[in-house]
Amino acid sequence: MDIGVVLQCDPPARDVVELAKKAEMAGFSHVWTFDSHVLWQEPFVIYSRILAETERVIVGPMVTNPATRDWTVTASHFATLNQMYGNRTICGIGRGDSAVRVLGSRPTTLAELRECVQVIRALGSGESVTLRDRQLRFAWAPESRLEVWVAAYGPKALALSGEVGDGYILQLADPDIAAWMIGAVRTAAERAGRDPAAIKFCVAAPAYVGDDLAHQREQTRWFGGMVGNHIADIVERYGTGGDVPAALTDYIKGRKGYDYAEHGRAGNTHADFVPDEVIDRFCLLGPVENHLKRLAELRELGVDQFAVYLQHDAKEATLAAYGEHVIPAVAR
């Protein structure tokens, strides 16, 4: 199992680059970032600096969306970085959340997401694609290769992930929910005539190593609020019960709204509806042994990568603890 890290593009960008370098030194395989250009700085500019100052890590957004950039521009970003640094990028993508909502817009349709995935992957892999009745290809990047991993929660989005994604991203670390979602993606892949074993699975969630569980919960409660945005959309579309596990939907009953000015930040005042039990299920907290136990459960489900959301007050300590204790144990 690979271990990645997810960073926010908070200024100064130099600090983001330094964290990425420390992640590589600690043995992390991927450096992902949020992609929300109003709330944080532009990630693709920062990727170029990270790639220039590292040798091995793969970089990409967790996650971008089809709405805030022309698809050909997004693909060109990846292909350019691949041409410069040797195919060390990856595209995580979803329908859009903070990046579109702060603009007063809404997430894209699944049909748009499906087409966007296919266009970005083809162009980013040196292939031709037909878009708006035009045949397009980056003639300058024939050796570029790009995987596109789809982030999803709802049944139809999970099916799309299995039908067109190179990988699937689940942004929570509850093994029971992960088992249901991974099963849904695999089933959709098989029905589409694809090999389910060829799809990569990534689970992403906050991880915080230490003994003060109460403090860790307060530092990561924001994550349940962030996930709750997506779950609220699912409940609005599908209701409760039925195809969606109650373990995923029940906790948002006390949700009263959300302020994107506090999106993804420890101390988010709009996440007070998230109970401790959900934090413990969605995140990896406590001593190293807790992390290794959960990672073993996820690996048993077929998870190929766990990506650490590093939005709390112990960023460097967590990188160091994972580098010293967790990553070597997972490798063994």
Short mmCIF file of C-alpha atoms in Angstrom, two decimals:
data_model
loop_
_atom_site.label_atom_id
_atom_site.label_comp_id
_atom_site.label_asym_id
_atom_site.label_seq_id
_atom_site.Cartn_x
_atom_site.Cartn_y
_atom_site.Cartn_z
CA MET A 1 0.00 0.00 0.00
CA ASP A 2 1.27 3.44 -0.95
CA ILE A 3 1.02 6.29 1.54
CA GLY A 4 0.32 9.76 0.13
CA VAL A 5 -0.27 13.17 1.68
CA VAL A 6 -2.85 15.87 0.93
CA LEU A 7 -1.83 19.52 1.41
CA GLN A 8 -3.65 22.82 1.18
CA CYS A 9 -2.11 25.53 -1.00
CA ASP A 10 -2.01 28.10 1.78
CA PRO A 11 0.46 30.96 1.32
CA PRO A 12 3.34 31.14 1.36
CA ALA A 13 3.61 28.53 -1.38
CA ARG A 14 7.22 27.91 -0.37
CA ASP A 15 5.94 26.22 2.81
CA VAL A 16 3.82 23.85 0.72
CA VAL A 17 6.89 22.95 -1.33
CA GLU A 18 8.91 22.35 1.84
CA LEU A 19 6.23 20.03 3.24
CA ALA A 20 6.21 18.14 -0.05
CA LYS A 21 9.98 17.71 0.12
CA LYS A 22 9.74 16.44 3.70
CA ALA A 23 7.01 14.03 2.63
CA GLU A 24 9.27 12.58 -0.05
CA MET A 25 12.12 12.22 2.42
CA ALA A 26 9.76 10.42 4.82
CA GLY A 27 8.78 7.91 2.12
CA PHE A 28 5.40 9.23 0.97
CA SER A 29 4.59 8.24 -2.62
CA HIS A 30 2.16 11.01 -3.62
CA VAL A 31 1.69 14.68 -2.84
CA TRP A 32 -1.89 15.72 -3.49
CA THR A 33 -3.38 19.17 -2.93
CA PHE A 34 -6.79 20.78 -2.63
CA ASP A 35 -7.81 22.59 -5.84
CA SER A 36 -9.96 25.58 -4.95
CA HIS A 37 -8.43 28.66 -6.53
CA VAL A 38 -10.37 31.29 -4.56
CA LEU A 39 -9.81 29.77 -1.12
CA TRP A 40 -6.16 28.84 -1.74
CA GLN A 41 -3.38 29.47 -4.22
CA GLU A 42 -3.30 27.92 -7.68
CA PRO A 43 -1.98 24.35 -7.34
CA PHE A 44 -0.57 23.75 -10.82
CA VAL A 45 1.94 26.56 -10.35
CA ILE A 46 3.03 24.96 -7.09
CA TYR A 47 3.24 21.47 -8.64
CA SER A 48 5.96 22.69 -11.00
CA ARG A 49 8.09 23.83 -8.05
CA ILE A 50 7.45 20.62 -6.09
CA LEU A 51 8.44 18.48 -9.06
CA ALA A 52 11.57 20.56 -9.63
CA GLU A 53 12.71 20.10 -6.03
CA THR A 54 11.86 16.40 -5.61
CA GLU A 55 12.82 13.25 -7.49
CA ARG A 56 10.15 10.65 -6.91
CA VAL A 57 6.77 11.84 -5.60
CA ILE A 58 3.76 11.97 -7.90
CA VAL A 59 1.68 15.15 -7.67
CA GLY A 60 -1.90 16.05 -8.47
CA PRO A 61 -5.17 17.54 -7.21
CA MET A 62 -7.51 15.91 -4.72
CA VAL A 63 -9.61 16.93 -6.45
CA THR A 64 -10.07 19.15 -9.49
CA ASN A 65 -13.38 19.46 -11.36
CA PRO A 66 -14.73 19.99 -14.89
CA ALA A 67 -16.07 23.51 -14.26
CA THR A 68 -13.33 25.93 -13.21
CA ARG A 69 -10.95 25.38 -16.15
CA ASP A 70 -11.40 24.46 -19.78
CA TRP A 71 -10.73 20.72 -19.97
CA THR A 72 -8.02 21.18 -22.58
CA VAL A 73 -6.23 23.66 -20.29
CA THR A 74 -6.30 21.18 -17.41
CA ALA A 75 -4.97 18.43 -19.68
CA SER A 76 -2.27 20.76 -20.98
CA HIS A 77 -1.13 21.48 -17.41
CA PHE A 78 -0.62 17.77 -16.79
CA ALA A 79 1.01 17.07 -20.14
CA THR A 80 3.40 20.00 -19.74
CA LEU A 81 4.44 18.88 -16.26
CA ASN A 82 4.89 15.31 -17.51
CA GLN A 83 7.04 16.51 -20.41
CA MET A 84 9.17 18.55 -18.03
CA TYR A 85 9.49 16.08 -15.14
CA GLY A 86 8.85 12.60 -16.54
CA ASN A 87 5.25 11.49 -16.02
CA ARG A 88 4.99 12.29 -12.33
CA THR A 89 1.43 13.64 -12.27
CA ILE A 90 -1.98 12.21 -11.50
CA CYS A 91 -5.46 13.71 -11.85
CA GLY A 92 -7.99 13.33 -9.08
CA ILE A 93 -11.37 14.70 -10.18
CA GLY A 94 -14.95 15.03 -8.99
CA ARG A 95 -18.09 17.02 -9.77
CA GLY A 96 -16.83 20.02 -7.79
CA ASP A 97 -17.43 21.33 -4.29
CA SER A 98 -15.70 24.37 -2.78
CA ALA A 99 -14.11 25.52 -6.04
CA VAL A 100 -17.52 25.95 -7.67
CA ARG A 101 -19.69 26.77 -4.67
CA VAL A 102 -17.65 29.81 -3.65
CA LEU A 103 -18.32 31.15 -7.15
CA GLY A 104 -22.07 30.76 -6.66
CA SER A 105 -22.16 27.78 -9.00
CA ARG A 106 -23.07 24.13 -8.51
CA PRO A 107 -21.29 20.83 -9.10
CA THR A 108 -21.34 19.61 -12.69
CA THR A 109 -23.52 16.79 -13.94
CA LEU A 110 -22.26 13.23 -14.02
CA ALA A 111 -22.49 13.29 -17.81
CA GLU A 112 -20.11 16.27 -17.90
CA LEU A 113 -17.78 14.57 -15.45
CA ARG A 114 -17.74 11.39 -17.56
CA GLU A 115 -16.81 13.25 -20.74
CA CYS A 116 -14.26 15.40 -18.91
CA VAL A 117 -12.48 12.33 -17.50
CA GLN A 118 -12.16 10.85 -20.97
CA VAL A 119 -10.95 14.08 -22.58
CA ILE A 120 -8.34 14.93 -19.93
CA ARG A 121 -6.98 11.38 -19.81
CA ALA A 122 -6.73 11.08 -23.59
CA LEU A 123 -5.03 14.42 -24.12
CA GLY A 124 -2.82 13.90 -21.07
CA SER A 125 -1.74 10.52 -22.46
CA GLY A 126 -0.69 11.74 -25.89
CA GLU A 127 -3.86 10.55 -27.59
CA SER A 128 -6.33 12.21 -29.94
CA VAL A 129 -9.80 13.18 -28.77
CA THR A 130 -12.89 14.64 -30.38
CA LEU A 131 -14.25 17.66 -28.52
CA ARG A 132 -16.84 20.09 -29.87
CA ASP A 133 -16.54 18.40 -33.28
CA ARG A 134 -12.81 19.08 -33.36
CA GLN A 135 -10.06 16.46 -33.40
CA LEU A 136 -7.47 17.51 -30.81
CA ARG A 137 -4.07 16.20 -29.75
CA PHE A 138 -1.01 17.59 -28.00
CA ALA A 139 1.55 16.88 -30.71
CA TRP A 140 4.25 18.23 -28.42
CA ALA A 141 3.69 15.61 -25.69
CA PRO A 142 3.53 12.16 -27.32
CA GLU A 143 5.14 10.43 -24.32
CA SER A 144 2.95 11.96 -21.63
CA ARG A 145 0.90 9.47 -19.63
CA LEU A 146 -1.86 10.38 -17.19
CA GLU A 147 -4.19 8.42 -14.91
CA VAL A 148 -7.50 9.96 -13.82
CA TRP A 149 -8.94 8.87 -10.47
CA VAL A 150 -12.55 9.76 -9.73
CA ALA A 151 -13.78 10.89 -6.29
CA ALA A 152 -17.35 9.84 -5.52
CA TYR A 153 -19.85 8.98 -2.78
CA GLY A 154 -23.29 8.44 -4.36
CA PRO A 155 -24.42 5.30 -6.24
CA LYS A 156 -24.40 6.85 -9.73
CA ALA A 157 -21.04 8.52 -9.22
CA LEU A 158 -19.60 5.26 -7.88
CA ALA A 159 -20.83 3.52 -11.03
CA LEU A 160 -19.17 6.18 -13.17
CA SER A 161 -15.91 5.63 -11.29
CA GLY A 162 -15.99 1.96 -12.15
CA GLU A 163 -16.94 2.58 -15.76
CA VAL A 164 -14.33 5.22 -16.72
CA GLY A 165 -11.87 5.86 -13.85
CA ASP A 166 -8.33 4.56 -13.63
CA GLY A 167 -8.77 4.84 -9.89
CA TYR A 168 -11.36 5.66 -7.26
CA ILE A 169 -10.89 8.14 -4.40
CA LEU A 170 -12.90 7.77 -1.19
CA GLN A 171 -12.54 10.68 1.21
CA LEU A 172 -13.13 8.90 4.52
CA ALA A 173 -11.48 5.91 6.21
CA ASP A 174 -14.40 3.91 7.64
CA PRO A 175 -13.71 0.28 6.61
CA ASP A 176 -17.39 -0.69 6.45
CA ILE A 177 -18.30 2.24 4.19
CA ALA A 178 -15.13 1.67 2.16
CA ALA A 179 -16.08 -1.97 1.61
CA TRP A 180 -19.52 -0.98 0.30
CA MET A 181 -18.15 1.73 -2.01
CA ILE A 182 -15.27 -0.34 -3.35
CA GLY A 183 -17.73 -3.16 -4.02
CA ALA A 184 -19.99 -0.78 -5.95
CA VAL A 185 -17.08 0.46 -8.08
CA ARG A 186 -15.89 -3.06 -8.82
CA THR A 187 -19.39 -4.19 -9.77
CA ALA A 188 -19.81 -1.26 -12.14
CA ALA A 189 -16.43 -1.97 -13.74
CA GLU A 190 -17.33 -5.61 -14.31
CA ARG A 191 -20.68 -4.70 -15.85
CA ALA A 192 -18.88 -2.28 -18.18
CA GLY A 193 -16.58 -5.06 -19.36
CA ARG A 194 -13.56 -3.75 -17.48
CA ASP A 195 -11.22 -5.65 -15.20
CA PRO A 196 -12.16 -4.57 -11.64
CA ALA A 197 -8.68 -5.52 -10.45
CA ALA A 198 -7.17 -2.88 -12.76
CA ILE A 199 -8.81 0.00 -10.87
CA LYS A 200 -6.71 1.59 -8.12
CA PHE A 201 -8.38 2.46 -4.83
CA CYS A 202 -7.34 5.40 -2.68
CA VAL A 203 -8.74 6.21 0.75
CA ALA A 204 -8.00 9.73 1.98
CA ALA A 205 -8.61 11.05 5.50
CA PRO A 206 -6.95 13.07 8.26
CA ALA A 207 -4.33 11.21 10.27
CA TYR A 208 -2.90 12.48 13.54
CA VAL A 209 -0.41 10.46 15.61
CA GLY A 210 -0.40 10.93 19.38
CA ASP A 211 -2.11 10.13 22.66
CA ASP A 212 -4.37 13.15 23.26
CA LEU A 213 -7.46 11.83 21.49
CA ALA A 214 -9.71 14.69 22.59
CA HIS A 215 -7.37 17.26 21.04
CA GLN A 216 -6.97 15.20 17.87
CA ARG A 217 -10.73 15.01 17.45
CA GLU A 218 -11.09 18.77 17.70
CA GLN A 219 -8.32 19.21 15.15
CA THR A 220 -10.01 16.86 12.65
CA ARG A 221 -13.73 17.47 13.25
CA TRP A 222 -13.69 19.73 10.17
CA PHE A 223 -13.36 16.63 7.99
CA GLY A 224 -16.77 15.29 8.97
CA GLY A 225 -18.19 18.70 8.06
CA MET A 226 -16.50 18.63 4.66
CA VAL A 227 -17.72 15.13 3.91
CA GLY A 228 -21.17 16.20 5.12
CA ASN A 229 -21.45 18.60 2.16
CA HIS A 230 -21.30 15.70 -0.26
CA ILE A 231 -23.55 13.53 1.88
CA ALA A 232 -26.18 16.28 2.03
CA ASP A 233 -26.29 16.24 -1.78
CA ILE A 234 -26.72 12.46 -1.75
CA VAL A 235 -29.52 12.59 0.82
CA GLU A 236 -31.26 15.27 -1.22
CA ARG A 237 -31.06 13.07 -4.30
CA TYR A 238 -31.61 9.57 -2.87
CA GLY A 239 -33.15 10.10 0.55
CA THR A 240 -32.03 7.97 3.50
CA GLY A 241 -31.91 4.21 3.57
CA GLY A 242 -32.10 2.13 0.45
CA ASP A 243 -28.92 2.16 -1.62
CA VAL A 244 -26.93 4.44 0.70
CA PRO A 245 -25.57 3.08 4.02
CA ALA A 246 -27.06 4.67 7.11
CA ALA A 247 -23.54 4.83 8.58
CA LEU A 248 -22.80 7.41 5.92
CA THR A 249 -25.94 9.53 6.08
CA ASP A 250 -27.30 9.49 9.64
CA TYR A 251 -24.75 11.83 11.19
CA ILE A 252 -25.69 14.88 9.07
CA LYS A 253 -29.16 15.20 10.62
CA GLY A 254 -27.87 18.03 12.83
CA ARG A 255 -26.14 19.84 9.97
CA LYS A 256 -27.30 23.48 9.74
CA GLY A 257 -25.22 24.83 6.87
CA TYR A 258 -21.62 25.41 5.94
CA ASP A 259 -19.25 28.36 5.55
CA TYR A 260 -16.65 27.74 2.85
CA ALA A 261 -14.44 30.43 4.35
CA GLU A 262 -13.58 27.76 6.96
CA HIS A 263 -13.46 24.86 4.50
CA GLY A 264 -10.91 22.21 5.39
CA ARG A 265 -9.65 24.03 8.46
CA ALA A 266 -9.18 22.85 12.04
CA GLY A 267 -11.59 24.64 14.36
CA ASN A 268 -14.29 24.95 11.68
CA THR A 269 -17.30 26.33 13.58
CA HIS A 270 -19.74 24.74 11.14
CA ALA A 271 -18.66 21.18 11.98
CA ASP A 272 -19.98 21.06 15.56
CA PHE A 273 -22.73 18.65 14.45
CA VAL A 274 -20.11 15.95 13.78
CA PRO A 275 -20.01 13.48 16.72
CA ASP A 276 -16.81 11.98 18.09
CA GLU A 277 -17.85 8.53 16.90
CA VAL A 278 -17.90 9.71 13.29
CA ILE A 279 -14.48 11.36 13.65
CA ASP A 280 -13.07 8.10 14.98
CA ARG A 281 -14.57 6.17 12.06
CA PHE A 282 -13.66 8.63 9.31
CA CYS A 283 -10.12 9.53 10.50
CA LEU A 284 -6.99 7.77 11.75
CA LEU A 285 -6.20 9.00 15.27
CA GLY A 286 -4.28 7.89 18.32
CA PRO A 287 -0.97 6.05 18.70
CA VAL A 288 0.86 4.38 15.82
CA GLU A 289 -0.77 1.04 16.60
CA ASN A 290 -4.21 2.48 15.82
CA HIS A 291 -3.02 3.67 12.43
CA LEU A 292 -1.42 0.35 11.52
CA LYS A 293 -4.55 -1.56 12.52
CA ARG A 294 -6.82 0.60 10.35
CA LEU A 295 -4.42 0.55 7.42
CA ALA A 296 -4.30 -3.24 7.59
CA GLU A 297 -8.11 -3.33 7.44
CA LEU A 298 -8.14 -1.03 4.43
CA ARG A 299 -5.42 -2.98 2.65
CA GLU A 300 -7.43 -6.15 3.17
CA LEU A 301 -10.29 -4.47 1.28
CA GLY A 302 -8.00 -3.81 -1.69
CA VAL A 303 -7.02 -0.21 -0.96
CA ASP A 304 -3.86 0.66 -2.91
CA GLN A 305 -3.14 4.02 -1.27
CA PHE A 306 -3.96 5.82 1.93
CA ALA A 307 -3.59 9.60 1.58
CA VAL A 308 -3.09 11.60 4.79
CA TYR A 309 -5.04 14.86 4.99
CA LEU A 310 -2.57 17.08 6.84
CA GLN A 311 -4.82 19.91 8.01
CA HIS A 312 -4.13 20.19 11.73
CA ASP A 313 -1.56 21.58 14.16
CA ALA A 314 0.95 18.70 13.93
CA LYS A 315 1.82 18.55 10.26
CA GLU A 316 5.55 17.94 10.53
CA ALA A 317 5.20 15.65 13.53
CA THR A 318 2.70 13.52 11.63
CA LEU A 319 4.95 13.36 8.56
CA ALA A 320 7.83 12.29 10.80
CA ALA A 321 5.79 9.67 12.68
CA TYR A 322 4.54 8.17 9.44
CA GLY A 323 8.04 8.20 7.97
CA GLU A 324 9.62 6.58 11.01
CA HIS A 325 6.94 4.12 12.11
CA VAL A 326 4.00 3.74 9.73
CA ILE A 327 5.44 3.66 6.21
CA PRO A 328 8.18 1.12 7.05
CA ALA A 329 5.67 -1.12 8.83
CA VAL A 330 3.25 -0.94 5.88
CA ALA A 331 6.11 -1.75 3.49
CA ARG A 332 6.96 -4.85 5.54
#
